[in-house]
Coordinates of C-alpha atoms and ligand atoms in Angstrom, one line a residue:
M1 CA -25.9 13.1 -10.1
Y2 CA -22.3 12.2 -9.2
D3 CA -21.0 8.8 -9.0
I4 CA -19.3 9.5 -5.8
V5 CA -19.6 12.5 -3.3
I6 CA -16.8 12.6 -0.7
L7 CA -17.0 14.6 2.6
G8 CA -13.6 15.6 3.7
G9 CA -10.5 16.6 1.7
G10 CA -7.8 14.9 3.9
P11 CA -5.4 12.3 2.6
G12 CA -8.3 9.9 2.7
G13 CA -10.7 11.9 0.8
Y14 CA -8.5 13.7 -1.7
V15 CA -6.8 10.5 -2.7
A16 CA -10.3 8.7 -3.0
A17 CA -11.3 11.6 -5.3
E18 CA -8.3 11.6 -7.4
R19 CA -8.5 7.9 -7.9
A20 CA -12.1 7.9 -8.6
A21 CA -11.9 10.8 -11.1
A22 CA -8.9 9.0 -12.8
L23 CA -11.0 6.0 -13.2
G24 CA -13.8 8.0 -15.0
L25 CA -16.2 8.5 -12.1
K26 CA -18.0 11.8 -11.7
T27 CA -16.6 13.1 -8.5
A28 CA -17.3 15.8 -5.9
L29 CA -15.2 16.6 -2.9
I30 CA -16.5 18.7 -0.1
E31 CA -14.2 20.5 2.3
K32 CA -14.9 23.2 4.8
D33 CA -11.4 24.2 5.5
A34 CA -7.9 24.1 3.7
I35 CA -7.7 21.0 1.4
G36 CA -5.2 18.4 2.8
G37 CA -6.9 17.9 6.3
T38 CA -4.9 17.3 9.5
C39 CA -2.1 15.7 7.6
L40 CA -1.1 18.7 5.4
N41 CA -2.2 21.5 7.7
R42 CA -1.8 20.4 11.2
G43 CA 0.0 17.1 11.3
C44 CA 2.4 15.1 9.2
I45 CA 3.7 17.8 7.0
P46 CA 4.2 20.7 9.5
T47 CA 5.7 18.5 12.3
K48 CA 8.1 17.0 9.7
S49 CA 9.0 20.5 8.4
L50 CA 9.8 21.6 12.1
L51 CA 11.5 18.3 13.0
H52 CA 14.0 18.6 10.1
G53 CA 15.1 22.1 11.3
A54 CA 15.5 20.8 14.9
K55 CA 17.6 17.8 13.6
T56 CA 19.7 20.0 11.4
Y57 CA 20.4 22.4 14.4
R58 CA 21.3 19.4 16.5
H59 CA 23.7 17.9 13.9
A60 CA 25.3 21.3 13.5
L61 CA 26.0 21.4 17.2
D62 CA 27.0 17.7 17.8
S63 CA 29.1 16.8 14.7
Q64 CA 32.7 17.5 16.0
A65 CA 33.4 13.9 15.9
I66 CA 32.9 13.6 12.3
G67 CA 35.0 16.6 11.7
V68 CA 32.5 19.3 11.5
S69 CA 32.7 22.3 13.9
C70 CA 30.1 25.2 13.7
T71 CA 30.2 28.3 15.7
G72 CA 27.3 30.8 16.1
V73 CA 24.6 28.0 15.4
S74 CA 21.3 29.2 16.5
Y75 CA 17.7 28.3 15.9
D76 CA 15.2 30.9 14.7
L77 CA 11.6 29.9 15.5
A78 CA 10.1 32.4 13.3
A79 CA 12.2 31.3 10.3
A80 CA 11.2 27.7 11.0
M81 CA 7.5 28.5 11.3
A82 CA 7.8 30.5 7.9
W83 CA 9.4 27.3 6.3
K84 CA 6.7 25.2 7.7
A85 CA 4.0 27.5 6.4
Q86 CA 5.5 27.6 2.9
T87 CA 5.8 24.0 2.7
V88 CA 2.2 23.4 3.8
Q89 CA 1.0 26.1 1.3
R90 CA 2.9 24.6 -1.7
L91 CA 1.4 21.1 -0.9
V92 CA -2.0 22.4 -0.4
Q93 CA -1.8 24.2 -3.8
N94 CA -0.4 20.9 -5.3
V95 CA -3.4 18.9 -4.1
E96 CA -5.8 21.7 -5.4
F97 CA -4.1 21.6 -8.8
L98 CA -4.3 17.8 -8.8
M99 CA -8.1 18.0 -8.1
K100 CA -8.5 20.5 -11.0
K101 CA -6.4 18.4 -13.4
R102 CA -8.4 15.2 -12.7
G103 CA -11.8 17.0 -13.0
V104 CA -12.9 16.7 -9.5
E105 CA -15.5 19.2 -8.4
L106 CA -14.2 20.9 -5.3
I107 CA -17.0 22.2 -3.1
R108 CA -16.2 24.6 -0.2
G109 CA -18.5 24.3 2.8
S110 CA -19.6 22.2 5.7
G111 CA -21.4 19.0 4.5
R112 CA -24.0 17.1 6.2
L113 CA -25.9 14.0 5.1
V114 CA -29.4 14.9 4.3
S115 CA -30.2 11.5 3.0
S116 CA -28.1 8.3 2.3
T117 CA -27.4 9.7 -1.1
T118 CA -27.3 13.4 -0.7
I119 CA -25.0 15.8 1.1
G120 CA -26.2 19.3 1.9
I121 CA -23.9 22.3 2.4
D122 CA -24.8 24.1 5.8
E123 CA -23.5 27.6 4.6
S124 CA -25.2 27.6 1.1
G125 CA -28.0 25.2 1.3
A126 CA -26.8 23.6 -1.9
A127 CA -27.2 19.7 -2.2
F128 CA -25.0 17.2 -4.0
E129 CA -26.4 13.8 -4.8
G130 CA -24.4 10.8 -5.4
R131 CA -24.7 7.0 -6.1
N132 CA -22.1 6.7 -3.4
V133 CA -21.3 8.8 -0.4
V134 CA -17.9 8.6 1.4
I135 CA -17.6 9.9 4.9
A136 CA -13.7 11.1 5.3
S137 CA -14.2 13.7 8.0
G138 CA -11.0 12.9 9.9
S139 CA -10.3 13.3 13.6
E140 CA -9.5 16.0 16.1
P141 CA -7.4 16.0 19.4
A142 CA -9.1 14.4 22.4
R143 CA -9.4 16.6 25.2
P144 CA -9.8 14.3 28.4
P145 CA -11.6 16.0 31.3
I146 CA -8.5 16.5 33.3
P147 CA -9.3 19.1 36.1
G148 CA -7.6 22.3 35.3
A149 CA -7.0 21.7 31.6
A150 CA -10.1 23.4 30.1
G151 CA -9.7 27.0 29.6
N152 CA -6.1 27.0 30.8
P153 CA -4.0 29.2 28.6
L154 CA -0.8 27.1 29.2
V155 CA -2.4 23.8 28.1
V156 CA -2.3 23.2 24.3
T157 CA -2.8 20.3 21.9
S158 CA -0.9 19.5 18.7
D159 CA -3.1 22.0 16.8
E160 CA -2.1 25.0 18.9
I161 CA 1.6 24.1 19.6
L162 CA 2.4 24.1 15.9
G163 CA 1.7 27.9 15.8
I164 CA 3.6 29.1 19.1
E165 CA 5.6 32.3 18.6
K166 CA 8.2 31.7 21.4
L167 CA 9.9 28.5 22.5
P168 CA 9.0 27.5 26.1
S169 CA 12.0 26.8 28.3
S170 CA 10.2 23.7 29.7
L171 CA 7.4 21.5 28.5
V172 CA 5.3 18.9 30.0
V173 CA 3.8 16.3 27.6
I174 CA 0.8 14.3 28.8
G175 CA 0.7 11.0 26.7
G176 CA 3.7 9.2 25.5
G177 CA 2.1 8.1 22.2
V178 CA 3.2 9.3 18.7
I179 CA 2.4 12.8 18.9
G180 CA 3.8 13.3 22.4
V181 CA 7.1 11.5 21.5
E182 CA 7.5 13.2 18.1
L183 CA 7.0 16.7 19.7
A184 CA 9.1 15.8 22.6
A185 CA 12.0 14.9 20.2
Y186 CA 11.6 18.4 18.4
F187 CA 11.5 20.5 21.5
S188 CA 14.1 18.6 23.3
A189 CA 16.5 18.9 20.3
L190 CA 16.2 22.6 20.6
G191 CA 17.2 22.5 24.4
V192 CA 13.8 22.7 25.9
K193 CA 13.5 20.7 29.2
V194 CA 10.9 18.1 28.3
S195 CA 9.0 15.8 30.6
I196 CA 6.5 13.1 29.4
L197 CA 4.0 11.7 31.6
E198 CA 2.4 8.4 30.3
M199 CA -0.4 6.4 32.0
L200 CA 0.6 3.0 30.7
P201 CA 3.7 1.0 31.7
E202 CA 5.6 2.0 28.6
I203 CA 5.5 4.7 26.0
L204 CA 4.8 4.0 22.3
P205 CA 2.5 1.0 23.5
F206 CA 2.1 -0.3 19.9
M207 CA 5.8 -1.3 19.8
D208 CA 7.2 -4.4 21.4
A209 CA 8.7 -3.4 24.8
D210 CA 12.1 -4.2 23.8
L211 CA 11.9 -1.8 20.7
A212 CA 10.1 1.0 22.8
A213 CA 13.0 0.6 25.3
V214 CA 15.7 1.3 22.6
Y215 CA 13.6 4.1 21.1
K216 CA 13.4 5.6 24.6
R217 CA 17.2 5.7 24.9
T218 CA 17.4 7.9 21.8
L219 CA 15.1 10.5 23.4
K220 CA 18.2 11.9 25.1
G221 CA 17.4 14.4 28.0
V222 CA 13.6 13.7 28.0
A223 CA 12.4 12.9 31.5
I224 CA 9.9 10.0 30.9
T225 CA 7.6 8.9 33.8
T226 CA 5.6 5.8 33.0
G227 CA 2.6 4.4 35.0
A228 CA 1.6 8.1 35.7
A229 CA -2.1 8.9 36.1
V230 CA -2.4 12.7 35.8
T231 CA -4.9 14.0 38.3
G232 CA -5.1 17.6 37.8
I233 CA -3.3 20.8 36.3
D234 CA -2.8 24.1 38.0
G235 CA -1.2 26.6 35.6
G236 CA 1.7 24.8 34.1
A237 CA 2.0 22.3 37.2
V238 CA 0.8 18.9 36.3
R239 CA -0.1 16.6 39.2
Y240 CA 0.0 12.9 38.7
R241 CA 0.0 9.7 40.9
K242 CA 2.3 6.8 40.0
G243 CA 1.0 3.3 40.4
E244 CA -0.2 2.6 43.9
E245 CA 1.5 5.5 45.4
A246 CA -0.7 7.5 47.8
E247 CA 1.3 10.6 47.4
E248 CA 0.8 12.9 44.4
S249 CA 3.9 14.1 42.5
S250 CA 4.0 17.2 40.2
V251 CA 6.0 18.5 37.4
S252 CA 5.9 21.9 35.9
G253 CA 6.4 23.5 32.5
D254 CA 5.9 26.7 30.8
L255 CA 3.6 24.9 28.6
V256 CA 1.6 21.6 28.8
L257 CA 0.9 19.6 25.7
L258 CA -2.2 17.3 25.7
A259 CA -1.2 14.4 23.5
T260 CA -3.6 11.9 24.8
G261 CA -5.1 10.6 21.5
R262 CA -7.4 11.8 18.7
R263 CA -11.0 11.0 18.2
P264 CA -13.0 10.9 15.0
S265 CA -14.8 14.1 13.9
L266 CA -18.3 13.0 13.5
S267 CA -20.7 15.4 15.1
G268 CA -23.0 17.5 12.8
L269 CA -22.5 15.1 9.9
G270 CA -26.2 13.9 10.0
L271 CA -25.1 10.2 10.5
E272 CA -27.9 9.5 13.0
A273 CA -30.6 10.7 10.6
V274 CA -29.5 8.4 7.8
G275 CA -28.9 5.3 10.1
V276 CA -25.2 5.1 9.8
E277 CA -23.9 3.3 12.7
F278 CA -21.1 4.9 14.8
S279 CA -19.5 5.3 18.2
P280 CA -17.2 7.8 19.7
K281 CA -14.5 5.5 18.2
G282 CA -15.6 5.9 14.7
V283 CA -18.2 4.9 11.9
K284 CA -18.6 1.1 11.9
V285 CA -17.4 -0.3 8.6
D286 CA -16.5 -3.7 7.1
D287 CA -13.0 -4.4 5.7
S288 CA -14.1 -2.9 2.5
C289 CA -15.1 0.4 4.3
R290 CA -18.9 0.0 3.7
S291 CA -21.1 1.2 6.5
G292 CA -24.2 -0.7 7.1
V293 CA -26.3 1.8 4.9
P294 CA -25.9 0.8 1.2
G295 CA -23.9 3.4 -0.9
V296 CA -22.4 5.0 2.3
W297 CA -18.9 4.4 3.0
A298 CA -16.3 5.7 5.5
I299 CA -12.6 5.9 5.3
G300 CA -9.7 7.1 7.3
D301 CA -9.7 8.5 10.9
A302 CA -13.4 8.8 10.7
T303 CA -13.6 4.9 11.1
G304 CA -11.1 4.9 14.0
R305 CA -9.6 1.7 12.5
S306 CA -6.1 3.1 11.8
L307 CA -5.4 7.0 12.5
L308 CA -2.6 7.2 9.9
A309 CA -2.6 9.5 6.7
H310 CA -1.3 6.6 4.5
S311 CA -3.9 4.2 6.0
A312 CA -6.6 6.7 5.1
S313 CA -5.1 7.0 1.5
A314 CA -5.2 3.2 1.2
M315 CA -8.8 3.1 2.3
G316 CA -9.7 6.0 -0.1
R317 CA -8.1 4.2 -3.0
A318 CA -9.6 0.9 -2.3
V319 CA -13.1 2.5 -2.0
A320 CA -12.7 4.3 -5.4
E321 CA -11.6 1.3 -7.2
T322 CA -14.3 -0.9 -5.6
I323 CA -16.9 1.7 -6.8
A324 CA -15.3 1.8 -10.2
G325 CA -15.9 -2.0 -10.5
R326 CA -12.3 -3.0 -9.9
A327 CA -11.0 -5.6 -7.4
A328 CA -9.5 -3.7 -4.4
S329 CA -8.7 -4.3 -0.9
V330 CA -7.0 -2.5 2.1
P331 CA -3.9 -4.4 3.3
W332 CA -5.1 -4.5 6.9
K333 CA -2.4 -6.8 8.2
A334 CA 0.3 -4.7 6.7
L335 CA -0.4 -0.9 7.4
P336 CA 3.1 0.4 8.4
W337 CA 3.7 3.1 11.2
V338 CA 6.5 5.5 11.5
V339 CA 7.5 7.6 14.6
Y340 CA 9.6 10.6 13.3
G341 CA 12.6 11.5 15.5
D342 CA 16.3 11.2 15.3
P343 CA 16.5 8.4 14.6
E344 CA 13.1 7.3 13.3
A345 CA 11.2 4.1 14.3
A346 CA 9.1 2.2 11.9
G347 CA 7.3 -1.1 11.8
V348 CA 4.8 -3.1 9.9
G349 CA 2.8 -6.3 10.7
M350 CA 2.9 -8.2 13.9
T351 CA 4.9 -7.5 16.9
E352 CA 6.4 -10.6 18.7
A353 CA 3.7 -10.2 21.4
E354 CA 0.9 -10.0 18.8
A355 CA 2.3 -13.0 16.8
K356 CA 2.3 -15.2 20.0
A357 CA -1.1 -14.1 21.0
A358 CA -2.4 -15.1 17.6
G359 CA -1.1 -18.5 18.1
F360 CA 1.8 -18.4 15.6
D361 CA 5.0 -20.5 16.4
A362 CA 6.9 -17.3 16.2
A363 CA 10.7 -17.0 15.5
T364 CA 12.4 -13.6 16.1
S365 CA 15.7 -12.0 15.5
S366 CA 16.9 -8.8 16.9
L367 CA 20.1 -6.9 15.7
P368 CA 21.7 -3.8 17.1
A369 CA 21.9 -1.2 14.5
R370 CA 25.6 -0.6 15.3
A371 CA 26.3 -4.0 13.6
N372 CA 25.6 -2.1 10.4
G373 CA 28.4 -0.3 8.4
R374 CA 26.5 2.7 7.1
F375 CA 24.8 3.3 10.6
L376 CA 28.3 3.1 12.3
A377 CA 29.8 5.5 9.8
E378 CA 27.1 8.0 10.4
R379 CA 26.2 7.6 14.0
G380 CA 29.0 6.0 15.8
I381 CA 29.2 3.3 18.4
A382 CA 27.3 5.3 21.0
A383 CA 24.2 5.6 19.1
H384 CA 21.1 3.5 19.7
G385 CA 19.1 1.4 17.2
V386 CA 17.7 -2.0 16.5
C387 CA 16.1 -4.2 13.7
K388 CA 13.7 -6.9 14.9
L389 CA 11.9 -9.4 12.7
V390 CA 9.0 -11.9 13.4
A391 CA 8.5 -14.9 11.2
D392 CA 6.1 -17.9 11.3
R393 CA 8.1 -21.2 11.7
A394 CA 5.3 -23.2 10.1
S395 CA 5.1 -21.3 6.8
G396 CA 8.4 -19.4 6.8
R397 CA 6.4 -16.2 6.2
V398 CA 7.5 -12.9 7.6
L399 CA 4.9 -11.6 10.0
G400 CA 6.3 -8.3 11.3
A401 CA 9.3 -6.1 10.7
H402 CA 10.3 -3.3 13.1
I403 CA 13.2 -1.0 13.2
V404 CA 14.7 2.0 15.1
A405 CA 17.4 3.6 12.8
P406 CA 18.1 6.5 10.4
Y407 CA 15.9 6.4 7.4
A408 CA 13.6 3.7 9.1
G409 CA 10.4 5.4 7.6
E410 CA 12.0 5.4 4.1
M411 CA 12.8 1.7 4.3
I412 CA 9.7 0.1 5.7
W413 CA 7.7 0.1 2.5
G414 CA 9.7 -2.8 1.3
M415 CA 8.8 -4.8 4.3
Q416 CA 5.2 -3.8 3.9
Y417 CA 5.2 -5.1 0.2
A418 CA 6.6 -8.3 1.4
I419 CA 4.2 -8.8 4.4
A420 CA 1.1 -7.8 2.3
G421 CA 2.2 -10.3 -0.3
D422 CA 3.0 -13.2 2.1
A423 CA 6.6 -13.1 1.2
T424 CA 8.8 -15.9 3.0
V425 CA 12.1 -15.3 4.7
A426 CA 13.7 -17.3 2.0
D427 CA 12.2 -15.0 -0.7
L428 CA 13.4 -11.9 1.0
E429 CA 16.9 -13.3 1.8
R430 CA 17.3 -13.9 -2.0
S431 CA 16.9 -10.2 -2.7
V432 CA 19.9 -8.1 -3.0
F433 CA 20.3 -5.1 -0.6
P434 CA 22.7 -2.3 -1.7
H435 CA 25.8 -1.9 0.3
P436 CA 26.5 0.0 2.6
T437 CA 23.0 0.9 3.5
V438 CA 21.1 0.8 6.8
S439 CA 18.5 -1.4 4.9
E440 CA 21.0 -4.2 5.2
L441 CA 19.9 -4.5 8.8
F442 CA 16.9 -6.1 7.4
H443 CA 18.9 -8.7 5.3
D444 CA 21.0 -9.5 8.4
A445 CA 18.1 -9.9 10.6
L446 CA 16.4 -12.2 8.0
S447 CA 19.5 -14.3 8.0
A448 CA 19.6 -14.4 11.8
L449 CA 16.1 -15.9 12.0
E450 CA 16.2 -19.6 13.1
L451 CA 13.2 -21.2 11.6
Ligands
NAI1 P1 -1.9 7.9 20.9 O1 -3.1 7.2 21.2 O2 -0.8 7.3 20.0 O3 -1.2 8.1 22.3 C1 -1.8 8.7 23.4 C2 -1.1 8.3 24.7 O4 -1.6 9.0 25.8 C3 -1.3 6.7 25.1 O5 -0.2 6.0 25.2 C4 -2.2 6.9 26.3 O6 -1.9 5.8 27.1 C5 -1.7 8.1 26.9 N1 -2.6 8.8 27.8 C6 -4.1 9.0 27.5 N2 -4.5 9.7 28.7 C7 -3.5 9.9 29.5 C8 -3.4 10.5 30.7 N3 -4.5 11.1 31.3 N4 -2.2 10.8 31.4 C9 -1.2 10.2 30.7 N5 -1.2 9.5 29.7 C10 -2.3 9.4 28.9 O7 -2.3 9.4 20.6 P2 -1.5 10.6 20.0 O8 0.0 10.5 20.3 O9 -2.3 11.7 20.7 O10 -1.7 10.5 18.4 C11 -3.0 10.5 17.9 C12 -3.1 9.7 16.6 O11 -2.4 10.5 15.7 C13 -2.6 8.4 16.8 O12 -3.5 7.5 16.3 C14 -1.3 8.4 15.9 O13 -1.1 7.3 15.3 C15 -1.6 9.5 14.9 N6 -0.2 10.2 14.6 C16 0.6 9.5 13.8 C17 1.8 10.0 13.5 C18 2.7 9.3 12.6 O14 2.3 8.4 11.9 N7 4.1 9.6 12.7 C19 2.3 11.3 14.1 C20 1.4 11.8 15.0 C21 0.1 11.3 15.2

């Protein structure tokens, strides 16, 4: 009998396992594929390995103004893919090593709930019983039923595009969310002609519109069509209708990327038989990640609550600690996000629109990034970036922090800490930001808030 049996070894499951074992719980982790899940194998890590190469290539080509001229610059896709594979392999090995070191029993195979306390393995018929069972089965690319998409060799998802052997000369991206935008940034940096078709009025709809508008300007050369409902695909030609227009338009590419969201992977897990409530959006859990069935928990993308690796890890850590008898919670109001590109965008907490909708008397400040010394020194006057803060006039608390700038993803954790801990603008203004750093944008934006 285990204290905790975890189904799925992504950043939700392996973090839960590591934490549980470190706290002395007898822990089993079941994984049917490579450990590390989407994040390590098909998501965060491979895309960042590739994006780093594309940025380096672009900087080599575009750095004459700062005194660097390179000749013979080229991009070797095969080498980039090898770099990506090596990075992934190393990290997968690290996680396997960590599991071993902590004493987590790693079980290979496809798990299925055979009761609320037991997970059976399809391939071997073995069964693992636990006082607690955690569903951490992740998500997979959604494939909307667009006519002409299924079975079309030119239509790929993020899973397949990370393994291509030849760069397309043109790419149509359906969906202007995080995956669509990050891969558009990658391919367009390499000179691929990229078009994005987004159904909603704006790309990256989770950002305030003014921030999304700044980010859009950083996607130089990408043709973005918003309010575009895709009606069908024929080879690499994607037909769409814009707004109320009667006429269909069309845009063609050598390749079409479906980046229209992800959906929780829940089929074949035996959830129905055990009475765990779920919908296509995910397993229904409370804020502590408990399903309605005692002893059955769910974390990460499988819950559909926040489809981000670090959110999954935060949920996994909280569940392991709760099971070990510690006080733990997930900071739901302060789960940061990052859109990787050049530059990056990052945010945490409420947007201005969300704060107003929630009834706060919200004060905001918004500073262009070129007001910042380090930004100017590295990027110049023509570059785009912005820092926007949202605060509550009544309590003086910071409600949201959003930034488009280099290192955005590296800096946002500080604001996460502040918002999760209910810090006030005055608290944060008293902290000392090193100079010259892009992080000073936060300091200046704090000072610019009129409370
Ligand atoms: P998403 O939900 O972020 O965006 C999908 C977009 O596609 C939406 O804007 C939607 O309006 C649009 N769309 C849907 N159907 C469409 C259609 N038929 N025609 C045109 N547009 C259509 O999903 P995405 O980008 O696929 O990412 C999936 C998940 O993975 C997200 O939850 C995201 O947060 C996560 N992710 C996070 C990353 C990060 O943290 N940096 C990187 C990549 C993915």
